[in-house]
PDB file of C-alpha atoms in Angstrom:
ATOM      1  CA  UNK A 177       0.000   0.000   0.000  1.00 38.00           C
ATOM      2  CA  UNK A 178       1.234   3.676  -0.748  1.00 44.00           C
ATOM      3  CA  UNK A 179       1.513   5.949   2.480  1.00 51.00           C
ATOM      4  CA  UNK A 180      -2.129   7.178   2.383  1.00 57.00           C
ATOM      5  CA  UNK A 181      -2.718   3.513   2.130  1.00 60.00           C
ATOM      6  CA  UNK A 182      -1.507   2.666   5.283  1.00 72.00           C
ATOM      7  CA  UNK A 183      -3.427   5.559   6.926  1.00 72.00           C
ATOM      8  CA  UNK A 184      -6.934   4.266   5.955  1.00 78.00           C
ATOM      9  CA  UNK A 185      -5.600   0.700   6.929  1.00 84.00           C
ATOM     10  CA  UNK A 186      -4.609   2.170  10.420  1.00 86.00           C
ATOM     11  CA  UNK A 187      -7.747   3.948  10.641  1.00 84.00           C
ATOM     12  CA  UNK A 188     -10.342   0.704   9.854  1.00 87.00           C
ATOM     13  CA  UNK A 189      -8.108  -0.818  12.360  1.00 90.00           C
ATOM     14  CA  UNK A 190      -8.663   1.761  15.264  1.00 89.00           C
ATOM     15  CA  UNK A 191     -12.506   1.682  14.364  1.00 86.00           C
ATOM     16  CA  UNK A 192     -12.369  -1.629  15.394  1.00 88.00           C
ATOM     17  CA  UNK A 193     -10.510  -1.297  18.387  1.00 89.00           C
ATOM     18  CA  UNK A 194     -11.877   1.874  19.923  1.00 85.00           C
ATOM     19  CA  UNK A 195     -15.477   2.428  17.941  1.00 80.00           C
ATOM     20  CA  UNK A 196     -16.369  -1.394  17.943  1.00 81.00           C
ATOM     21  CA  UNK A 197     -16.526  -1.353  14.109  1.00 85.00           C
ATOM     22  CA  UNK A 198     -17.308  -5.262  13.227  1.00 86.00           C
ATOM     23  CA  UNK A 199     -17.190  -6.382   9.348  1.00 86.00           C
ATOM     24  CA  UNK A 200     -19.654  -9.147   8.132  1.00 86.00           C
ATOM     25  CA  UNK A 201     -21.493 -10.043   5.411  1.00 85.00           C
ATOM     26  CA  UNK A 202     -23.702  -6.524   5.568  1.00 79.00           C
ATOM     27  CA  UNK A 203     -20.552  -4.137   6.830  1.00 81.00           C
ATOM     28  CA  UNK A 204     -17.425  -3.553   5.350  1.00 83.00           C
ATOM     29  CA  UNK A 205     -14.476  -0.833   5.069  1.00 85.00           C
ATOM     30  CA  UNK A 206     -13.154  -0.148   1.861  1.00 82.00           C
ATOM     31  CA  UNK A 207      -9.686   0.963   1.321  1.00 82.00           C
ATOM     32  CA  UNK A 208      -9.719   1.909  -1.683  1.00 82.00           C
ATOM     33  CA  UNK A 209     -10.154   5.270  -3.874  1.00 83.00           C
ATOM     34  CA  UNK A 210     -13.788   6.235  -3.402  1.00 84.00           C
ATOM     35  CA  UNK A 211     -14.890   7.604  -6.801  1.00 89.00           C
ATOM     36  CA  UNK A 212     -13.423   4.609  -8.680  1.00 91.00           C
ATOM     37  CA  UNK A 213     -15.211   1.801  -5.884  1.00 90.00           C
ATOM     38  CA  UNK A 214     -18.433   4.015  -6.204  1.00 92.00           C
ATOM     39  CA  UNK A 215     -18.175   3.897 -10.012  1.00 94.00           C
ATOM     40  CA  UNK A 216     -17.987   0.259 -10.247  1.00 94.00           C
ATOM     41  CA  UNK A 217     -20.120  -0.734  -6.896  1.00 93.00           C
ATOM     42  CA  UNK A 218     -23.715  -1.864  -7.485  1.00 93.00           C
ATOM     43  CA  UNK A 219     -26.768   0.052  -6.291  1.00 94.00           C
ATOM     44  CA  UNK A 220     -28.716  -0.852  -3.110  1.00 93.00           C
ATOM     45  CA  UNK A 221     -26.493   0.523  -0.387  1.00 91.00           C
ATOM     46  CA  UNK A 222     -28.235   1.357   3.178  1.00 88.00           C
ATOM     47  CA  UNK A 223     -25.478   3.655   4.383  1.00 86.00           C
ATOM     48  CA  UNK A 224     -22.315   5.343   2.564  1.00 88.00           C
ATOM     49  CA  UNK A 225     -20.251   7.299   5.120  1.00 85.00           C
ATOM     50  CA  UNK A 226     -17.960   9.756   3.038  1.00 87.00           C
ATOM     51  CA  UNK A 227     -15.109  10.773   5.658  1.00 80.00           C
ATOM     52  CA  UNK A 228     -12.519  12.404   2.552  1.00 71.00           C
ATOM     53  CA  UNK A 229     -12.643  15.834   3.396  1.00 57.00           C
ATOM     54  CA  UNK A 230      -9.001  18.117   4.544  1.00 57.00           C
ATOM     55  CA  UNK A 231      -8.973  21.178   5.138  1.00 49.00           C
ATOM     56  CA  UNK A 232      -6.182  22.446   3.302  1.00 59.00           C
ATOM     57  CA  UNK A 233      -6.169  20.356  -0.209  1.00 63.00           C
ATOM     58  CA  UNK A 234      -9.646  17.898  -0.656  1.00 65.00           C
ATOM     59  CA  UNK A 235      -9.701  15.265  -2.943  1.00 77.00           C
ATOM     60  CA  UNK A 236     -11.651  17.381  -5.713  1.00 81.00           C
ATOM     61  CA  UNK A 237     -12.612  14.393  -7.218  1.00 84.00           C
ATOM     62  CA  UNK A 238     -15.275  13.263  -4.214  1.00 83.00           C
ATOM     63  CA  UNK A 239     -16.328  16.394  -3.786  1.00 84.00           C
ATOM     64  CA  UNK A 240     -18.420  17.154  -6.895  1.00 93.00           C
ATOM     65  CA  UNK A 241     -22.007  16.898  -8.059  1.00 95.00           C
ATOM     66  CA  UNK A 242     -21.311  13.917 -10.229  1.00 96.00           C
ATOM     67  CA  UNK A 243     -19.967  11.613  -7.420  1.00 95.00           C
ATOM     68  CA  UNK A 244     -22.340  12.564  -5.073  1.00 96.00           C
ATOM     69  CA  UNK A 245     -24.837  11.511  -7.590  1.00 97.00           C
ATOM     70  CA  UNK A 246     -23.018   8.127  -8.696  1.00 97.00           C
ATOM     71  CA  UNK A 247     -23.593   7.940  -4.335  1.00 96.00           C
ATOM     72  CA  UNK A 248     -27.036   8.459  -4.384  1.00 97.00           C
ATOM     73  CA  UNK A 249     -27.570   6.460  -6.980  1.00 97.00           C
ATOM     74  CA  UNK A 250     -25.891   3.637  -4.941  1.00 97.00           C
ATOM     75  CA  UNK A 251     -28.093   3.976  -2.426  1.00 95.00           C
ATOM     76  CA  UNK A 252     -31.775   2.456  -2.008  1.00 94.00           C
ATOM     77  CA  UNK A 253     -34.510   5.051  -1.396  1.00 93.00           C
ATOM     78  CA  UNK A 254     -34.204   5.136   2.217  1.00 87.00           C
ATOM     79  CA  UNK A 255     -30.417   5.044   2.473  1.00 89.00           C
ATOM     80  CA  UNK A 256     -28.393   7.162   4.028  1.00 89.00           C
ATOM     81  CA  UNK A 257     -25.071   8.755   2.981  1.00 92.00           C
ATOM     82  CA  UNK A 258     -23.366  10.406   5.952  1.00 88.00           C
ATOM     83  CA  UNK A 259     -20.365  13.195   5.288  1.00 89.00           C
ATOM     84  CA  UNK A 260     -17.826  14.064   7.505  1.00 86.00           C
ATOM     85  CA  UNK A 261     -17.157  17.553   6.471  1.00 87.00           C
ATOM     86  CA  UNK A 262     -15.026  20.499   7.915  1.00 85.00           C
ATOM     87  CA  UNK A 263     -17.602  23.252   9.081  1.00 84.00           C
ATOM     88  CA  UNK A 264     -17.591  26.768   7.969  1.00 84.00           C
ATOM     89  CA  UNK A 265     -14.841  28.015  10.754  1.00 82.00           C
ATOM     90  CA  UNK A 266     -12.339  25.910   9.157  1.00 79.00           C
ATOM     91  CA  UNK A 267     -13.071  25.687   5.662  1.00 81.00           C
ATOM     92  CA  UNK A 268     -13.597  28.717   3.401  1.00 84.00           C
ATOM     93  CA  UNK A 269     -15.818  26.251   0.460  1.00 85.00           C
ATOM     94  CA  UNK A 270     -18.497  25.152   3.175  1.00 87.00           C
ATOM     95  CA  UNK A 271     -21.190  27.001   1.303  1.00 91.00           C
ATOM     96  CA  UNK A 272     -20.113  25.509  -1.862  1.00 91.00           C
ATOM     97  CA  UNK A 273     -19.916  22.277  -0.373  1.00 90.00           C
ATOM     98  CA  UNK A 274     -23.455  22.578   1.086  1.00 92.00           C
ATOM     99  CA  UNK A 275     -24.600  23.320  -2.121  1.00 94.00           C
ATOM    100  CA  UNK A 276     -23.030  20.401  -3.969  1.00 94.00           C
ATOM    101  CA  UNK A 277     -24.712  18.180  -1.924  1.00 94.00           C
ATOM    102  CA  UNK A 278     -27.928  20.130  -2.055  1.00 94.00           C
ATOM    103  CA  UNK A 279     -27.731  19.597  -6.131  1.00 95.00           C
ATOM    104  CA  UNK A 280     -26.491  16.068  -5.936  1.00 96.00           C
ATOM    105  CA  UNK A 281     -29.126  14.664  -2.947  1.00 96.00           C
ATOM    106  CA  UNK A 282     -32.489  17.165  -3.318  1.00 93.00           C
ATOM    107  CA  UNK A 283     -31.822  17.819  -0.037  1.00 90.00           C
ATOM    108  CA  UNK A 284     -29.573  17.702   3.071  1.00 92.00           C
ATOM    109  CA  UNK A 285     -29.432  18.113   7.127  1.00 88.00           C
ATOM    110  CA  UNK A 286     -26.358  19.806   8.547  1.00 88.00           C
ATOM    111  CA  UNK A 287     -25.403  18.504  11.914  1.00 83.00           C
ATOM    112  CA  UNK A 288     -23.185  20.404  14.205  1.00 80.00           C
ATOM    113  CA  UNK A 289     -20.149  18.349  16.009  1.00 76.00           C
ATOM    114  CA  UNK A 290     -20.022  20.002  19.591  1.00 71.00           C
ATOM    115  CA  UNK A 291     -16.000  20.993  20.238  1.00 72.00           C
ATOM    116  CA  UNK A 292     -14.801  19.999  17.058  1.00 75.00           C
ATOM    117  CA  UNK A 293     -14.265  21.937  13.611  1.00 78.00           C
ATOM    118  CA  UNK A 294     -16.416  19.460  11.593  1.00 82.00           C
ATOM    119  CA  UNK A 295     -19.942  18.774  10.532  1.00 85.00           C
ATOM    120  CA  UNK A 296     -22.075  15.881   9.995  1.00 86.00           C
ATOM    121  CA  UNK A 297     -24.348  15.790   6.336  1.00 88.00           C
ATOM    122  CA  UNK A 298     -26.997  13.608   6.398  1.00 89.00           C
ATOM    123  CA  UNK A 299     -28.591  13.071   2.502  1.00 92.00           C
ATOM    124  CA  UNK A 300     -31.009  10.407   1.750  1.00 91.00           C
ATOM    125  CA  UNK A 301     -30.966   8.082  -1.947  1.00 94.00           C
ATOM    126  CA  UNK A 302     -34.692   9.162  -2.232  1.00 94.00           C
ATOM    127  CA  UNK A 303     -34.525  12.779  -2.148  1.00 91.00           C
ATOM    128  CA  UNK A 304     -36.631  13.680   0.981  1.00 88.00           C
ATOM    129  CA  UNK A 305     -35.049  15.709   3.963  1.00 81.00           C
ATOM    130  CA  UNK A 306     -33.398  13.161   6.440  1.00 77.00           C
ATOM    131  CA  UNK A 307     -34.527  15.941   9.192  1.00 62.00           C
ATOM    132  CA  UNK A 308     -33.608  13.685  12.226  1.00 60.00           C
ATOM    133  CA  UNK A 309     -35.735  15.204  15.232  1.00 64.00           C
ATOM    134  CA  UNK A 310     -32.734  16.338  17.439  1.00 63.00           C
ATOM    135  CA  UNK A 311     -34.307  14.229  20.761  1.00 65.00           C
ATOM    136  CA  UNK A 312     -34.406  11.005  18.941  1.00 69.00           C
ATOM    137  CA  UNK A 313     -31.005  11.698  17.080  1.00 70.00           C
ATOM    138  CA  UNK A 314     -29.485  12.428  20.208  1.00 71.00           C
ATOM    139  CA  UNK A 315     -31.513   9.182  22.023  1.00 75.00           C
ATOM    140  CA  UNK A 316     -30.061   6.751  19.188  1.00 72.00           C
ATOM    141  CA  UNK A 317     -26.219   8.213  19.239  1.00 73.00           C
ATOM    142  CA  UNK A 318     -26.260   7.721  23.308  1.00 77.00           C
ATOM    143  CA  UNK A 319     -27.823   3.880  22.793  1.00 79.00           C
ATOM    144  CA  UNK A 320     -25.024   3.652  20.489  1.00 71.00           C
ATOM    145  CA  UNK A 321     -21.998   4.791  22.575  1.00 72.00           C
ATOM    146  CA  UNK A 322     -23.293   2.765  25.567  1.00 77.00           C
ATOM    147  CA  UNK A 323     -23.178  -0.291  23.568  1.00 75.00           C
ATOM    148  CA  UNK A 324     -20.389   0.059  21.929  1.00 66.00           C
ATOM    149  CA  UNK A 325     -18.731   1.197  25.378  1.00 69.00           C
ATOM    150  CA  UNK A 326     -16.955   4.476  23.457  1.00 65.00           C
ATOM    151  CA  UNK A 327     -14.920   6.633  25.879  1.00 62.00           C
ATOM    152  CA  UNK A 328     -16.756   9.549  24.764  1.00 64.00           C
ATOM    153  CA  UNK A 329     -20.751  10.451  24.486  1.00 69.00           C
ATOM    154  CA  UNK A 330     -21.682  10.747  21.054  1.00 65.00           C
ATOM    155  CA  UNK A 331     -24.747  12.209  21.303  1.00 68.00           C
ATOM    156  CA  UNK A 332     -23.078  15.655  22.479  1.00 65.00           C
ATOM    157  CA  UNK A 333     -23.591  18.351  19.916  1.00 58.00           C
ATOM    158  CA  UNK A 334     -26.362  16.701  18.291  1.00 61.00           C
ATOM    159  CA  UNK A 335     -29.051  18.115  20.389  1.00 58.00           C
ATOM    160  CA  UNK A 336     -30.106  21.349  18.135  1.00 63.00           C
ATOM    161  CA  UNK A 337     -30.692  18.818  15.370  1.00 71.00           C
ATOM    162  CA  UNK A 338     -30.156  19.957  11.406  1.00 75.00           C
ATOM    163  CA  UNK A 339     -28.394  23.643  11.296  1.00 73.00           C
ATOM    164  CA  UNK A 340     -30.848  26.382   9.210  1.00 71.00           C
ATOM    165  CA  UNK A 341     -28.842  26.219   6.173  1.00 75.00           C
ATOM    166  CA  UNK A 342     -28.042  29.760   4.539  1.00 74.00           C
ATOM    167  CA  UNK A 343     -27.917  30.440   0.590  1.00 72.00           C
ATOM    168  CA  UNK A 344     -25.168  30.865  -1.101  1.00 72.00           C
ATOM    169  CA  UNK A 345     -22.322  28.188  -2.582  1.00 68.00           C
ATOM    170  CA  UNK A 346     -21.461  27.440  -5.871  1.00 72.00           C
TER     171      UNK A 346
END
């Protein structure tokens, strides 16, 4: 594996040490470049989680309308593709980036991470606004972290539910 590589093999690897990330049959880590596995990858997906975004140099490439579509179009109506994306303090194309998604999915919650520069998207393969009520968002994430036994509580942050989005963005 090249150097980046061995980061993405490092990080599956602490997922399953410290966030109880388990592969089987229905869940799996790909290391591997994203647009070219989403390219080729049949549709009927429940979940994509899209965690390729730096602050200083993203990879252009998974950050346009046209892969965000090929992800959508991976996904079955009431799938989910979650982003991991640096939040307007930190990154200077966060309105553009909202926007991409907004062309790409129809529609898209913005989810505040509480003490950390990022952002959550939520999009869903059908279109409609994912527009998690913040209580049972924040209910789910906690059931989550005690089962999993995570040294931190997810569900902090998540309690104001999807951001009001403002216009703007190419």
């Amino acid at each position: 594996l090249d150097r980046e590589g061995e980061v993405a093999e490092r990080v599956v690897a602490a997922a399953e040490v410290h966030l109880g990330f388990k592969p089987d049959a229905r869940l799996r880590a790909i290391v591997a470049d994203g647009r070219k596995f989403t390219e080729s990858a049949p549709p009927g997906y429940d979940l994509v989680f899209l965690d390729a975004d730096a602050d200083e140099d993203p990879p252009r490439h998974l950050m346009t309308v046209e892969y965000l579509r090929t992800v959508r179009a991976r996904l079955m109506p009431s799938g989910l593709a979650v982003g991991n994306v640096w939040g307007p303090g930190d990154n200077k194309q966060f309105q553009d980036v909202v926007r991409t998604w907004e062309s790409a999915f129809g529609s898209v919650c913005v989810l505040d991470v509480a003490d950390a520069g990022n952002t959550i998207f939520l999009a869903r393969g059908d279109g409609k606004a994912p527009a998690p009520k913040a209580a049972v968002l924040s209910q789910t994430a906690a059931a989550f972290g005690r089962k999993q036994r995570l040294s931190f509580e997810l569900e902090d942050g998540i309690d104001g539910g999807c951001l009001p989005l403002k216009p703007g963005g190419k």
